Amino acid sequence: MGKLWSGTVGRRFTILYAAGFLGSGIVLLALTFLMSGSRLTSVAPEQPPSGPSDLATAERQIRDLGRQLADVHAQQNHQLLVGSLIALAVMVGVSLLLGRVLAGRVLRPLRLITAATRRISAENLHQRLAVAGPVDEVKELADTVDGLLERLEASFVAQRRFVGNAAHELRTPLATMRASLDVAVAKPEPAAQTTALADRLRTELDRVDHLLDGFLVLARAQHSTLADRTPVSLGELAQEALAARAADITAKTLTVEFEVRPNAWTRGSPALLSRMVENMVDNAIVHNQEGGWIRISTEHDDTGTRLVVETGGRVLDQSRVDRLTQPFERLGADRTGSEGSSGLGLSIVAAIVEAHGGRLTLLARPEGGLCVAAVLPSAAGREG
């Protein structure tokens, strides 16, 4: 009964309607049966016959008539009971069908609201339910959802506008400062202190520019639509990322194991997916020890396309590893290379994976080191 009652609202409404009808039908039939039985009682003659022979004959006839009446009464009761049970069974079926129809009609507006709400996402927040009809609880619910969508749309628009304005307003002073440094250093025989200060400021400006770029990518992955979805090979992106960082790998004397399958394709934004793979590779290089190793592999199965980047090192705390997808989270100052990190690398990876409908897993390896696995929906590769 618990499983039966835990179904949909329509099923519960149907069962409740049928149960109510069945209960009222049983009560009505019981009252009818009792009232019909109380009306049929034993029959006695109004005036007894005068003679002895006539009296005996009359008594025998009365007994015969009583038995006949009792038989007729019992037969009538049996027929009434059987007919009532048949009618009750038929009406139970009718009540179930009628309850189902009524439940479907009553809940139809809620189904329409549910289906319309599921179709609305960050890409079409301008759509509204716009339920017509009398002002009742259903319309009040739909209007409340429309108001929520309107507020969400305004919030998304404001966030995207802020990202665009920030990109323009922050990059302009950075470019101005770079130009001023170039002018100062370009003067004839600049002072040694000026040259040293310019080099130091350029380094800091590069860090600010890198941090700003990370903010913009993170904002785009979290709040923008992905209109440039195309088939992308995670293996090719990983090869390109390793080739671009060959000097850093050599400088740390890292050993790279590369296992890529040809069917490791997904569908999404090439720019964002490229940034995702670059950040995963950067994280493996920057936060690695001298003479360490990196293992990069791709897999493809029913769950999707998977890119896995593993590194060796010391044993990490899984509870702290789980927080690395949050902006500016680090494992600590003692982590190798953390002073050169912006703290946005894995948070950008997590945002890009989520924007593509995938999932990111960070696992502290029992033998030491970190395993980062990004699972994305599979897609067919480009032809030719």
PDB file of C-alpha atoms in Angstrom, residues 60-351:
ATOM      1  CA  ARG A  60     -51.225 -26.013   7.579  1.00  0.00           C
ATOM      2  CA  GLN A  61     -51.842 -23.504   4.829  1.00  0.00           C
ATOM      3  CA  ILE A  62     -50.367 -20.760   6.978  1.00  0.00           C
ATOM      4  CA  ARG A  63     -47.219 -22.835   7.599  1.00  0.00           C
ATOM      5  CA  ASP A  64     -46.891 -23.605   3.895  1.00  0.00           C
ATOM      6  CA  LEU A  65     -47.424 -19.980   3.046  1.00  0.00           C
ATOM      7  CA  GLY A  66     -44.827 -18.920   5.630  1.00  0.00           C
ATOM      8  CA  ARG A  67     -42.250 -21.318   4.202  1.00  0.00           C
ATOM      9  CA  GLN A  68     -42.962 -20.076   0.707  1.00  0.00           C
ATOM     10  CA  LEU A  69     -42.677 -16.476   1.835  1.00  0.00           C
ATOM     11  CA  ALA A  70     -39.405 -17.272   3.668  1.00  0.00           C
ATOM     12  CA  ASP A  71     -38.012 -18.942   0.535  1.00  0.00           C
ATOM     13  CA  VAL A  72     -39.078 -16.037  -1.630  1.00  0.00           C
ATOM     14  CA  HIS A  73     -37.600 -13.611   0.895  1.00  0.00           C
ATOM     15  CA  ALA A  74     -34.278 -15.488   0.997  1.00  0.00           C
ATOM     16  CA  GLN A  75     -34.162 -15.698  -2.797  1.00  0.00           C
ATOM     17  CA  GLN A  76     -34.887 -11.995  -3.098  1.00  0.00           C
ATOM     18  CA  ASN A  77     -32.199 -11.173  -0.566  1.00  0.00           C
ATOM     19  CA  HIS A  78     -29.687 -13.367  -2.411  1.00  0.00           C
ATOM     20  CA  GLN A  79     -30.538 -11.804  -5.759  1.00  0.00           C
ATOM     21  CA  LEU A  80     -30.372  -8.345  -4.224  1.00  0.00           C
ATOM     22  CA  LEU A  81     -26.976  -9.100  -2.668  1.00  0.00           C
ATOM     23  CA  VAL A  82     -25.515 -10.604  -5.861  1.00  0.00           C
ATOM     24  CA  GLY A  83     -26.894  -7.794  -8.003  1.00  0.00           C
ATOM     25  CA  SER A  84     -25.576  -5.189  -5.584  1.00  0.00           C
ATOM     26  CA  LEU A  85     -22.082  -6.740  -5.544  1.00  0.00           C
ATOM     27  CA  ILE A  86     -22.009  -6.885  -9.339  1.00  0.00           C
ATOM     28  CA  ALA A  87     -23.156  -3.283  -9.571  1.00  0.00           C
ATOM     29  CA  LEU A  88     -20.607  -2.289  -6.969  1.00  0.00           C
ATOM     30  CA  ALA A  89     -17.788  -4.035  -8.874  1.00  0.00           C
ATOM     31  CA  VAL A  90     -18.851  -2.351 -12.117  1.00  0.00           C
ATOM     32  CA  MET A  91     -19.035   1.051 -10.455  1.00  0.00           C
ATOM     33  CA  VAL A  92     -15.590   0.554  -8.892  1.00  0.00           C
ATOM     34  CA  GLY A  93     -14.158   0.131 -12.384  1.00  0.00           C
ATOM     35  CA  VAL A  94     -16.145   3.118 -13.611  1.00  0.00           C
ATOM     36  CA  SER A  95     -14.983   5.197 -10.636  1.00  0.00           C
ATOM     37  CA  LEU A  96     -11.333   4.302 -11.352  1.00  0.00           C
ATOM     38  CA  LEU A  97     -11.710   5.337 -14.979  1.00  0.00           C
ATOM     39  CA  LEU A  98     -13.622   8.477 -14.068  1.00  0.00           C
ATOM     40  CA  GLY A  99     -11.121   9.321 -11.314  1.00  0.00           C
ATOM     41  CA  ARG A 100      -8.269   8.938 -13.788  1.00  0.00           C
ATOM     42  CA  VAL A 101      -9.971  11.240 -16.278  1.00  0.00           C
ATOM     43  CA  LEU A 102     -10.769  13.823 -13.601  1.00  0.00           C
ATOM     44  CA  ALA A 103      -7.234  13.636 -12.181  1.00  0.00           C
ATOM     45  CA  GLY A 104      -5.766  14.142 -15.646  1.00  0.00           C
ATOM     46  CA  ARG A 105      -7.981  17.133 -16.282  1.00  0.00           C
ATOM     47  CA  VAL A 106      -7.326  18.702 -12.886  1.00  0.00           C
ATOM     48  CA  LEU A 107      -3.549  18.167 -13.104  1.00  0.00           C
ATOM     49  CA  ARG A 108      -3.162  19.048 -16.788  1.00  0.00           C
ATOM     50  CA  PRO A 109      -2.231  22.698 -16.087  1.00  0.00           C
ATOM     51  CA  LEU A 110       0.448  21.549 -13.631  1.00  0.00           C
ATOM     52  CA  ARG A 111       1.908  19.193 -16.253  1.00  0.00           C
ATOM     53  CA  LEU A 112       2.025  22.037 -18.761  1.00  0.00           C
ATOM     54  CA  ILE A 113       3.782  24.263 -16.212  1.00  0.00           C
ATOM     55  CA  THR A 114       6.303  21.509 -15.426  1.00  0.00           C
ATOM     56  CA  ALA A 115       7.073  20.833 -19.107  1.00  0.00           C
ATOM     57  CA  ALA A 116       7.435  24.539 -19.916  1.00  0.00           C
ATOM     58  CA  THR A 117       9.689  25.123 -16.910  1.00  0.00           C
ATOM     59  CA  ARG A 118      11.961  22.244 -17.930  1.00  0.00           C
ATOM     60  CA  ARG A 119      12.398  23.755 -21.403  1.00  0.00           C
ATOM     61  CA  ILE A 120      13.567  27.075 -19.973  1.00  0.00           C
ATOM     62  CA  SER A 121      17.296  27.356 -19.327  1.00  0.00           C
ATOM     63  CA  ALA A 122      19.973  30.036 -19.269  1.00  0.00           C
ATOM     64  CA  GLU A 123      19.749  30.253 -23.066  1.00  0.00           C
ATOM     65  CA  ASN A 124      16.027  31.122 -23.195  1.00  0.00           C
ATOM     66  CA  LEU A 125      15.240  32.874 -19.943  1.00  0.00           C
ATOM     67  CA  HIS A 126      13.127  35.345 -21.918  1.00  0.00           C
ATOM     68  CA  GLN A 127      10.387  32.730 -22.296  1.00  0.00           C
ATOM     69  CA  ARG A 128       7.424  32.775 -19.922  1.00  0.00           C
ATOM     70  CA  LEU A 129       4.738  30.277 -18.954  1.00  0.00           C
ATOM     71  CA  ALA A 130       1.935  32.799 -19.588  1.00  0.00           C
ATOM     72  CA  VAL A 131      -0.812  30.492 -18.306  1.00  0.00           C
ATOM     73  CA  ALA A 132      -4.281  31.756 -19.239  1.00  0.00           C
ATOM     74  CA  GLY A 133      -7.504  31.018 -17.405  1.00  0.00           C
ATOM     75  CA  PRO A 134      -9.303  31.942 -14.210  1.00  0.00           C
ATOM     76  CA  VAL A 135      -7.369  33.367 -11.298  1.00  0.00           C
ATOM     77  CA  ASP A 136      -6.899  30.283  -9.148  1.00  0.00           C
ATOM     78  CA  GLU A 137      -4.101  28.452  -7.363  1.00  0.00           C
ATOM     79  CA  VAL A 138      -2.645  27.094 -10.622  1.00  0.00           C
ATOM     80  CA  LYS A 139      -2.483  30.491 -12.295  1.00  0.00           C
ATOM     81  CA  GLU A 140      -1.026  32.011  -9.138  1.00  0.00           C
ATOM     82  CA  LEU A 141       1.741  29.361  -9.212  1.00  0.00           C
ATOM     83  CA  ALA A 142       2.449  30.033 -12.901  1.00  0.00           C
ATOM     84  CA  ASP A 143       2.600  33.792 -12.331  1.00  0.00           C
ATOM     85  CA  THR A 144       5.019  33.241  -9.444  1.00  0.00           C
ATOM     86  CA  VAL A 145       7.287  31.143 -11.677  1.00  0.00           C
ATOM     87  CA  ASP A 146       7.131  33.835 -14.378  1.00  0.00           C
ATOM     88  CA  GLY A 147       8.178  36.437 -11.829  1.00  0.00           C
ATOM     89  CA  LEU A 148      11.096  34.249 -10.759  1.00  0.00           C
ATOM     90  CA  LEU A 149      12.187  33.809 -14.400  1.00  0.00           C
ATOM     91  CA  GLU A 150      12.021  37.553 -14.930  1.00  0.00           C
ATOM     92  CA  ARG A 151      14.287  38.181 -11.948  1.00  0.00           C
ATOM     93  CA  LEU A 152      16.706  35.481 -13.103  1.00  0.00           C
ATOM     94  CA  GLU A 153      16.847  36.955 -16.592  1.00  0.00           C
ATOM     95  CA  ALA A 154      17.607  40.398 -15.198  1.00  0.00           C
ATOM     96  CA  SER A 155      20.342  38.927 -13.009  1.00  0.00           C
ATOM     97  CA  PHE A 156      21.960  37.035 -15.908  1.00  0.00           C
ATOM     98  CA  VAL A 157      21.846  40.109 -18.146  1.00  0.00           C
ATOM     99  CA  ALA A 158      23.441  42.227 -15.432  1.00  0.00           C
ATOM    100  CA  GLN A 159      26.194  39.657 -14.890  1.00  0.00           C
ATOM    101  CA  ARG A 160      26.990  39.429 -18.603  1.00  0.00           C
ATOM    102  CA  ARG A 161      27.019  43.201 -18.905  1.00  0.00           C
ATOM    103  CA  PHE A 162      29.364  43.410 -15.937  1.00  0.00           C
ATOM    104  CA  VAL A 163      31.730  40.865 -17.484  1.00  0.00           C
ATOM    105  CA  GLY A 164      31.872  42.828 -20.732  1.00  0.00           C
ATOM    106  CA  ASN A 165      32.401  46.144 -18.975  1.00  0.00           C
ATOM    107  CA  ALA A 166      35.037  44.690 -16.673  1.00  0.00           C
ATOM    108  CA  ALA A 167      36.969  43.276 -19.609  1.00  0.00           C
ATOM    109  CA  HIS A 168      37.075  46.696 -21.256  1.00  0.00           C
ATOM    110  CA  GLU A 169      37.611  48.846 -18.173  1.00  0.00           C
ATOM    111  CA  LEU A 170      40.351  46.690 -16.632  1.00  0.00           C
ATOM    112  CA  ARG A 171      42.342  45.899 -19.751  1.00  0.00           C
ATOM    113  CA  THR A 172      42.571  49.573 -20.740  1.00  0.00           C
ATOM    114  CA  PRO A 173      44.596  50.725 -17.673  1.00  0.00           C
ATOM    115  CA  LEU A 174      46.777  47.623 -17.946  1.00  0.00           C
ATOM    116  CA  ALA A 175      47.647  48.531 -21.522  1.00  0.00           C
ATOM    117  CA  THR A 176      48.322  52.119 -20.454  1.00  0.00           C
ATOM    118  CA  MET A 177      50.712  51.002 -17.711  1.00  0.00           C
ATOM    119  CA  ARG A 178      52.562  48.723 -20.102  1.00  0.00           C
ATOM    120  CA  ALA A 179      52.942  51.582 -22.575  1.00  0.00           C
ATOM    121  CA  SER A 180      54.248  53.879 -19.840  1.00  0.00           C
ATOM    122  CA  LEU A 181      56.851  51.313 -18.832  1.00  0.00           C
ATOM    123  CA  ASP A 182      57.947  50.883 -22.425  1.00  0.00           C
ATOM    124  CA  VAL A 183      58.329  54.642 -22.808  1.00  0.00           C
ATOM    125  CA  ALA A 184      60.369  54.925 -19.600  1.00  0.00           C
ATOM    126  CA  VAL A 185      62.721  52.115 -20.587  1.00  0.00           C
ATOM    127  CA  ALA A 186      63.054  53.365 -24.184  1.00  0.00           C
ATOM    128  CA  LYS A 187      64.694  56.618 -23.063  1.00  0.00           C
ATOM    129  CA  PRO A 188      68.431  56.928 -23.791  1.00  0.00           C
ATOM    130  CA  GLU A 189      70.521  55.256 -21.110  1.00  0.00           C
ATOM    131  CA  PRO A 190      67.758  54.539 -18.582  1.00  0.00           C
ATOM    132  CA  ALA A 191      68.820  54.139 -14.988  1.00  0.00           C
ATOM    133  CA  ALA A 192      69.447  50.616 -13.754  1.00  0.00           C
ATOM    134  CA  GLN A 193      66.821  51.056 -11.061  1.00  0.00           C
ATOM    135  CA  THR A 194      64.273  52.102 -13.708  1.00  0.00           C
ATOM    136  CA  THR A 195      64.993  49.013 -15.796  1.00  0.00           C
ATOM    137  CA  ALA A 196      64.758  46.714 -12.760  1.00  0.00           C
ATOM    138  CA  LEU A 197      61.526  48.353 -11.639  1.00  0.00           C
ATOM    139  CA  ALA A 198      60.067  48.059 -15.148  1.00  0.00           C
ATOM    140  CA  ASP A 199      60.884  44.354 -15.298  1.00  0.00           C
ATOM    141  CA  ARG A 200      59.300  43.799 -11.908  1.00  0.00           C
ATOM    142  CA  LEU A 201      56.185  45.753 -12.853  1.00  0.00           C
ATOM    143  CA  ARG A 202      55.877  43.862 -16.147  1.00  0.00           C
ATOM    144  CA  THR A 203      55.916  40.608 -14.188  1.00  0.00           C
ATOM    145  CA  GLU A 204      53.181  41.860 -11.876  1.00  0.00           C
ATOM    146  CA  LEU A 205      51.168  43.181 -14.825  1.00  0.00           C
ATOM    147  CA  ASP A 206      51.431  39.766 -16.477  1.00  0.00           C
ATOM    148  CA  ARG A 207      50.074  38.179 -13.316  1.00  0.00           C
ATOM    149  CA  VAL A 208      47.194  40.670 -13.157  1.00  0.00           C
ATOM    150  CA  ASP A 209      46.461  40.125 -16.841  1.00  0.00           C
ATOM    151  CA  HIS A 210      46.497  36.358 -16.319  1.00  0.00           C
ATOM    152  CA  LEU A 211      44.204  36.703 -13.314  1.00  0.00           C
ATOM    153  CA  LEU A 212      41.829  38.943 -15.258  1.00  0.00           C
ATOM    154  CA  ASP A 213      41.765  36.472 -18.124  1.00  0.00           C
ATOM    155  CA  GLY A 214      40.901  33.725 -15.637  1.00  0.00           C
ATOM    156  CA  PHE A 215      38.043  35.799 -14.225  1.00  0.00           C
ATOM    157  CA  LEU A 216      36.617  36.393 -17.686  1.00  0.00           C
ATOM    158  CA  VAL A 217      36.834  32.736 -18.694  1.00  0.00           C
ATOM    159  CA  LEU A 218      35.234  31.693 -15.402  1.00  0.00           C
ATOM    160  CA  ALA A 219      32.415  34.203 -15.873  1.00  0.00           C
ATOM    161  CA  ARG A 220      31.816  33.095 -19.441  1.00  0.00           C
ATOM    162  CA  ALA A 221      31.684  29.430 -18.450  1.00  0.00           C
ATOM    163  CA  GLN A 222      29.292  30.110 -15.583  1.00  0.00           C
ATOM    164  CA  HIS A 223      26.943  32.697 -17.076  1.00  0.00           C
ATOM    165  CA  SER A 224      27.191  32.657 -20.861  1.00  0.00           C
ATOM    166  CA  THR A 225      25.625  30.457 -23.507  1.00  0.00           C
ATOM    167  CA  LEU A 226      27.682  28.075 -25.629  1.00  0.00           C
ATOM    168  CA  ALA A 227      26.698  28.980 -29.165  1.00  0.00           C
ATOM    169  CA  ASP A 228      29.898  27.621 -30.762  1.00  0.00           C
ATOM    170  CA  ARG A 229      29.368  23.928 -30.029  1.00  0.00           C
ATOM    171  CA  THR A 230      31.328  21.697 -32.416  1.00  0.00           C
ATOM    172  CA  PRO A 231      32.940  18.230 -32.182  1.00  0.00           C
ATOM    173  CA  VAL A 232      36.226  18.470 -30.269  1.00  0.00           C
ATOM    174  CA  SER A 233      38.903  15.826 -29.690  1.00  0.00           C
ATOM    175  CA  LEU A 234      40.152  15.836 -26.110  1.00  0.00           C
ATOM    176  CA  GLY A 235      43.218  13.885 -27.197  1.00  0.00           C
ATOM    177  CA  GLU A 236      44.241  16.542 -29.722  1.00  0.00           C
ATOM    178  CA  LEU A 237      43.747  19.293 -27.145  1.00  0.00           C
ATOM    179  CA  ALA A 238      45.918  17.393 -24.664  1.00  0.00           C
ATOM    180  CA  GLN A 239      48.679  16.960 -27.276  1.00  0.00           C
ATOM    181  CA  GLU A 240      48.604  20.680 -28.079  1.00  0.00           C
ATOM    182  CA  ALA A 241      48.742  21.620 -24.390  1.00  0.00           C
ATOM    183  CA  LEU A 242      51.758  19.363 -23.792  1.00  0.00           C
ATOM    184  CA  ALA A 243      53.564  20.691 -26.865  1.00  0.00           C
ATOM    185  CA  ALA A 244      53.028  24.298 -25.732  1.00  0.00           C
ATOM    186  CA  ARG A 245      54.499  23.509 -22.295  1.00  0.00           C
ATOM    187  CA  ALA A 246      57.396  21.355 -23.360  1.00  0.00           C
ATOM    188  CA  ALA A 247      59.911  23.858 -21.959  1.00  0.00           C
ATOM    189  CA  ASP A 248      58.264  23.827 -18.507  1.00  0.00           C
ATOM    190  CA  ILE A 249      58.171  20.024 -18.517  1.00  0.00           C
ATOM    191  CA  THR A 250      61.858  19.860 -19.416  1.00  0.00           C
ATOM    192  CA  ALA A 251      62.769  22.446 -16.785  1.00  0.00           C
ATOM    193  CA  LYS A 252      61.273  20.225 -14.064  1.00  0.00           C
ATOM    194  CA  THR A 253      62.554  16.999 -15.683  1.00  0.00           C
ATOM    195  CA  LEU A 254      59.047  15.547 -15.600  1.00  0.00           C
ATOM    196  CA  THR A 255      58.216  12.178 -17.151  1.00  0.00           C
ATOM    197  CA  VAL A 256      55.039  12.236 -19.245  1.00  0.00           C
ATOM    198  CA  GLU A 257      52.955   9.139 -20.040  1.00  0.00           C
ATOM    199  CA  PHE A 258      50.440   9.803 -22.795  1.00  0.00           C
ATOM    200  CA  GLU A 259      47.646   7.344 -23.646  1.00  0.00           C
ATOM    201  CA  VAL A 260      45.013   8.746 -25.990  1.00  0.00           C
ATOM    202  CA  ARG A 261      42.192   6.872 -27.723  1.00  0.00           C
ATOM    203  CA  PRO A 262      40.996   8.057 -31.151  1.00  0.00           C
ATOM    204  CA  ASN A 263      37.300   8.074 -30.144  1.00  0.00           C
ATOM    205  CA  ALA A 264      37.716  10.558 -27.273  1.00  0.00           C
ATOM    206  CA  TRP A 265      35.404  13.182 -28.805  1.00  0.00           C
ATOM    207  CA  THR A 266      32.944  15.533 -27.182  1.00  0.00           C
ATOM    208  CA  ARG A 267      30.820  18.435 -28.360  1.00  0.00           C
ATOM    209  CA  GLY A 268      31.234  21.943 -27.042  1.00  0.00           C
ATOM    210  CA  SER A 269      33.052  25.248 -27.274  1.00  0.00           C
ATOM    211  CA  PRO A 270      36.567  24.673 -28.678  1.00  0.00           C
ATOM    212  CA  ALA A 271      37.940  27.742 -26.880  1.00  0.00           C
ATOM    213  CA  LEU A 272      36.562  26.763 -23.471  1.00  0.00           C
ATOM    214  CA  LEU A 273      37.456  23.078 -23.820  1.00  0.00           C
ATOM    215  CA  SER A 274      40.973  24.049 -24.883  1.00  0.00           C
ATOM    216  CA  ARG A 275      41.254  26.224 -21.780  1.00  0.00           C
ATOM    217  CA  MET A 276      39.954  23.362 -19.647  1.00  0.00           C
ATOM    218  CA  VAL A 277      42.631  20.964 -20.927  1.00  0.00           C
ATOM    219  CA  GLU A 278      45.347  23.629 -20.631  1.00  0.00           C
ATOM    220  CA  ASN A 279      44.440  24.292 -17.002  1.00  0.00           C
ATOM    221  CA  MET A 280      44.464  20.576 -16.189  1.00  0.00           C
ATOM    222  CA  VAL A 281      47.915  20.196 -17.743  1.00  0.00           C
ATOM    223  CA  ASP A 282      49.175  23.418 -16.108  1.00  0.00           C
ATOM    224  CA  ASN A 283      47.971  22.200 -12.722  1.00  0.00           C
ATOM    225  CA  ALA A 284      49.844  18.935 -13.220  1.00  0.00           C
ATOM    226  CA  ILE A 285      53.070  20.760 -14.181  1.00  0.00           C
ATOM    227  CA  VAL A 286      53.057  23.673 -11.732  1.00  0.00           C
ATOM    228  CA  HIS A 287      52.033  21.632  -8.687  1.00  0.00           C
ATOM    229  CA  ASN A 288      54.494  18.837  -9.282  1.00  0.00           C
ATOM    230  CA  GLN A 289      57.831  17.983  -7.760  1.00  0.00           C
ATOM    231  CA  GLU A 290      61.197  18.006  -9.499  1.00  0.00           C
ATOM    232  CA  GLY A 291      61.729  14.773 -11.428  1.00  0.00           C
ATOM    233  CA  GLY A 292      58.071  13.807 -10.996  1.00  0.00           C
ATOM    234  CA  TRP A 293      55.696  12.262 -13.502  1.00  0.00           C
ATOM    235  CA  ILE A 294      52.439  13.059 -15.299  1.00  0.00           C
ATOM    236  CA  ARG A 295      50.034  10.524 -16.801  1.00  0.00           C
ATOM    237  CA  ILE A 296      47.444  11.777 -19.323  1.00  0.00           C
ATOM    238  CA  SER A 297      44.853   9.389 -20.739  1.00  0.00           C
ATOM    239  CA  THR A 298      41.490   9.461 -22.464  1.00  0.00           C
ATOM    240  CA  GLU A 299      38.698   6.913 -22.207  1.00  0.00           C
ATOM    241  CA  HIS A 300      35.386   6.384 -23.910  1.00  0.00           C
ATOM    242  CA  ASP A 301      32.472   4.307 -22.594  1.00  0.00           C
ATOM    243  CA  ASP A 302      28.718   4.467 -22.017  1.00  0.00           C
ATOM    244  CA  THR A 303      29.108   7.176 -19.370  1.00  0.00           C
ATOM    245  CA  GLY A 304      30.854   9.595 -21.762  1.00  0.00           C
ATOM    246  CA  THR A 305      34.306  10.731 -22.836  1.00  0.00           C
ATOM    247  CA  ARG A 306      36.842  11.024 -20.034  1.00  0.00           C
ATOM    248  CA  LEU A 307      40.112  12.967 -19.801  1.00  0.00           C
ATOM    249  CA  VAL A 308      42.282  11.909 -16.860  1.00  0.00           C
ATOM    250  CA  VAL A 309      45.411  13.759 -15.664  1.00  0.00           C
ATOM    251  CA  GLU A 310      47.365  12.119 -12.827  1.00  0.00           C
ATOM    252  CA  THR A 311      50.458  13.224 -10.959  1.00  0.00           C
ATOM    253  CA  GLY A 312      52.623  11.739  -8.244  1.00  0.00           C
ATOM    254  CA  GLY A 313      53.762  13.376  -5.058  1.00  0.00           C
ATOM    255  CA  ARG A 314      52.944  13.411  -1.387  1.00  0.00           C
ATOM    256  CA  VAL A 315      49.746  12.033   0.094  1.00  0.00           C
ATOM    257  CA  LEU A 316      46.987  14.673   0.066  1.00  0.00           C
ATOM    258  CA  ASP A 317      43.936  15.172   2.262  1.00  0.00           C
ATOM    259  CA  GLN A 318      40.789  14.325   0.283  1.00  0.00           C
ATOM    260  CA  SER A 319      38.656  16.805   2.235  1.00  0.00           C
ATOM    261  CA  ARG A 320      40.981  19.615   1.177  1.00  0.00           C
ATOM    262  CA  VAL A 321      41.223  18.306  -2.374  1.00  0.00           C
ATOM    263  CA  ASP A 322      37.425  18.520  -2.674  1.00  0.00           C
ATOM    264  CA  ARG A 323      37.637  22.296  -2.133  1.00  0.00           C
ATOM    265  CA  LEU A 324      40.079  22.905  -4.991  1.00  0.00           C
ATOM    266  CA  THR A 325      37.214  23.623  -7.402  1.00  0.00           C
ATOM    267  CA  GLN A 326      36.427  26.783  -5.425  1.00  0.00           C
ATOM    268  CA  PRO A 327      38.158  30.003  -6.564  1.00  0.00           C
ATOM    269  CA  PHE A 328      41.452  30.808  -4.799  1.00  0.00           C
ATOM    270  CA  GLU A 329      41.522  27.486  -2.959  1.00  0.00           C
ATOM    271  CA  ARG A 330      44.969  25.941  -2.612  1.00  0.00           C
ATOM    272  CA  LEU A 331      46.327  22.999  -0.688  1.00  0.00           C
ATOM    273  CA  GLY A 332      48.720  25.283   1.160  1.00  0.00           C
ATOM    274  CA  ALA A 333      51.824  27.368   0.713  1.00  0.00           C
ATOM    275  CA  ASP A 334      53.985  24.266   0.945  1.00  0.00           C
ATOM    276  CA  ARG A 335      52.524  22.888  -2.264  1.00  0.00           C
ATOM    277  CA  THR A 336      55.178  23.065  -4.961  1.00  0.00           C
ATOM    278  CA  GLY A 337      54.737  26.054  -7.222  1.00  0.00           C
ATOM    279  CA  SER A 338      51.701  27.464  -5.468  1.00  0.00           C
ATOM    280  CA  GLU A 339      53.238  30.923  -5.311  1.00  0.00           C
ATOM    281  CA  GLY A 340      52.895  31.183  -9.106  1.00  0.00           C
ATOM    282  CA  SER A 341      49.273  30.081  -9.209  1.00  0.00           C
ATOM    283  CA  SER A 342      46.249  32.357  -9.454  1.00  0.00           C
ATOM    284  CA  GLY A 343      44.047  29.885  -7.603  1.00  0.00           C
ATOM    285  CA  LEU A 344      41.499  29.804 -10.450  1.00  0.00           C
ATOM    286  CA  GLY A 345      42.811  26.891 -12.504  1.00  0.00           C
ATOM    287  CA  LEU A 346      40.634  24.031 -11.280  1.00  0.00           C
ATOM    288  CA  SER A 347      37.654  26.299 -10.557  1.00  0.00           C
ATOM    289  CA  ILE A 348      37.709  27.277 -14.252  1.00  0.00           C
ATOM    290  CA  VAL A 349      37.953  23.595 -15.186  1.00  0.00           C
ATOM    291  CA  ALA A 350      34.950  22.786 -12.979  1.00  0.00           C
ATOM    292  CA  ALA A 351      32.888  25.635 -14.474  1.00  0.00           C
TER     293      ALA A 351
END
